One Martini backbone bead per residue (centre of mass of N, CA, C, O) as a GRO file, in nm:
protein
   97
    1MET     BB    1   0.097   0.036   0.023
    2ASN     BB    2   0.050   0.357  -0.034
    3ASN     BB    3  -0.007   0.677   0.050
    4LYS     BB    4  -0.264   0.721  -0.119
    5ASP     BB    5  -0.419   0.474  -0.017
    6PHE     BB    6  -0.408   0.537   0.284
    7ILE     BB    7  -0.556   0.810   0.272
    8SER     BB    8  -0.814   0.706   0.143
    9ARG     BB    9  -0.894   0.503   0.368
   10LEU     BB   10  -0.888   0.702   0.605
   11ALA     BB   11  -1.102   0.895   0.493
   12GLN     BB   12  -1.334   0.690   0.485
   13ARG     BB   13  -1.330   0.617   0.794
   14THR     BB   14  -1.356   0.931   0.905
   15GLY     BB   15  -1.504   1.141   0.683
   16TYR     BB   16  -1.288   1.282   0.547
   17SER     BB   17  -1.103   1.437   0.349
   18GLN     BB   18  -0.792   1.415   0.198
   19VAL     BB   19  -0.656   1.678   0.290
   20PRO     BB   20  -0.690   1.659   0.604
   21THR     BB   21  -0.571   1.376   0.626
   22GLN     BB   22  -0.289   1.444   0.520
   23ARG     BB   23  -0.232   1.654   0.742
   24MET     BB   24  -0.253   1.463   0.985
   25VAL     BB   25  -0.037   1.262   0.903
   26THR     BB   26   0.193   1.464   0.883
   27ASN     BB   27   0.177   1.556   1.182
   28VAL     BB   28   0.237   1.282   1.306
   29ILE     BB   29   0.511   1.232   1.169
   30ASP     BB   30   0.647   1.490   1.275
   31ALA     BB   31   0.618   1.420   1.577
   32MET     BB   32   0.775   1.158   1.564
   33SER     BB   33   1.037   1.275   1.451
   34ASP     BB   34   1.095   1.464   1.689
   35ALA     BB   35   1.122   1.236   1.901
   36PHE     BB   36   1.358   1.085   1.760
   37GLN     BB   37   1.560   1.324   1.756
   38ASP     BB   38   1.557   1.324   2.086
   39GLY     BB   39   1.553   0.998   2.169
   40ASN     BB   40   1.265   0.900   2.184
   41SER     BB   41   1.006   0.711   2.265
   42LEU     BB   42   0.709   0.533   2.111
   43ALA     BB   43   0.391   0.453   2.237
   44ILE     BB   44   0.129   0.251   2.091
   45ASP     BB   45  -0.164   0.158   2.162
   46GLY     BB   46  -0.223  -0.147   1.998
   47PHE     BB   47   0.078  -0.168   1.840
   48GLY     BB   48   0.361  -0.021   1.967
   49LEU     BB   49   0.728   0.027   1.964
   50PHE     BB   50   0.927   0.307   1.933
   51GLU     BB   51   1.295   0.311   1.905
   52VAL     BB   52   1.603   0.442   2.000
   53LYS     BB   53   1.911   0.299   1.908
   54LYS     BB   54   2.240   0.201   2.001
   55LYS     BB   55   2.511   0.130   1.808
   56MET     BB   56   2.796  -0.002   1.836
   57GLU     BB   57   3.107  -0.033   1.796
   58ARG     BB   58   3.273  -0.212   1.518
   59VAL     BB   59   3.404  -0.495   1.358
   60MET     BB   60   3.465  -0.545   1.008
   61VAL     BB   61   3.462  -0.795   0.748
   62SER     BB   62   3.555  -0.829   0.438
   63PRO     BB   63   3.478  -1.083   0.219
   64THR     BB   64   3.679  -1.019  -0.021
   65THR     BB   65   3.951  -0.888   0.145
   66GLN     BB   66   3.969  -0.929   0.468
   67GLN     BB   67   3.921  -0.651   0.575
   68ARG     BB   68   3.940  -0.444   0.845
   69MET     BB   69   3.669  -0.250   0.992
   70LEU     BB   70   3.541   0.045   1.130
   71VAL     BB   71   3.231   0.088   1.287
   72PRO     BB   72   3.047   0.328   1.377
   73PRO     BB   73   2.839   0.465   1.572
   74LYS     BB   74   2.469   0.438   1.589
   75LEU     BB   75   2.142   0.529   1.509
   76VAL     BB   76   1.831   0.343   1.547
   77LEU     BB   77   1.521   0.232   1.433
   78ALA     BB   78   1.274   0.064   1.629
   79PHE     BB   79   1.027  -0.209   1.616
   80LYS     BB   80   0.765  -0.325   1.853
   81PRO     BB   81   0.523  -0.526   1.857
   82ILE     BB   82   0.262  -0.653   1.970
   83ALA     BB   83   0.168  -0.969   2.038
   84ALA     BB   84  -0.096  -0.971   1.868
   85TRP     BB   85   0.047  -0.897   1.599
   86LYS     BB   86   0.241  -1.128   1.580
   87GLU     BB   87   0.024  -1.351   1.568
   88ARG     BB   88  -0.133  -1.243   1.323
   89ILE     BB   89   0.105  -1.266   1.124
   90LYS     BB   90   0.163  -1.571   1.161
   91LYS     BB   91  -0.152  -1.630   1.060
   92GLY     BB   92  -0.194  -1.428   0.802
   93GLY     BB   93  -0.406  -1.199   0.935
   94GLU     BB   94  -0.585  -1.341   1.124
   95ALA     BB   95  -0.831  -1.321   1.336
   96ASP     BB   96  -0.948  -1.368   1.634
   97GLU     BB   97  -1.224  -1.608   1.743
   0.00000   0.00000   0.00000
């Protein structure tokens, strides 16, 4: 699903037109981005946890040249879905009945 399809479906569900829906989604994403820039985690009830994690400095070996290189530390964004979503995805998207 691309952004246009997502906005269209969300607009249908909420009853708003596509322009205000696009604006709302953009505002939510901007707010999430601001939180991640500050290094904060974001928990969304019923969905999961987005968190900024720090990957430590490490040594990598190039498979072709066997040369060792130092990979600097970096921040990465991780997502951990709630257990119910994990189970739902494992079952192929079928809801519990």
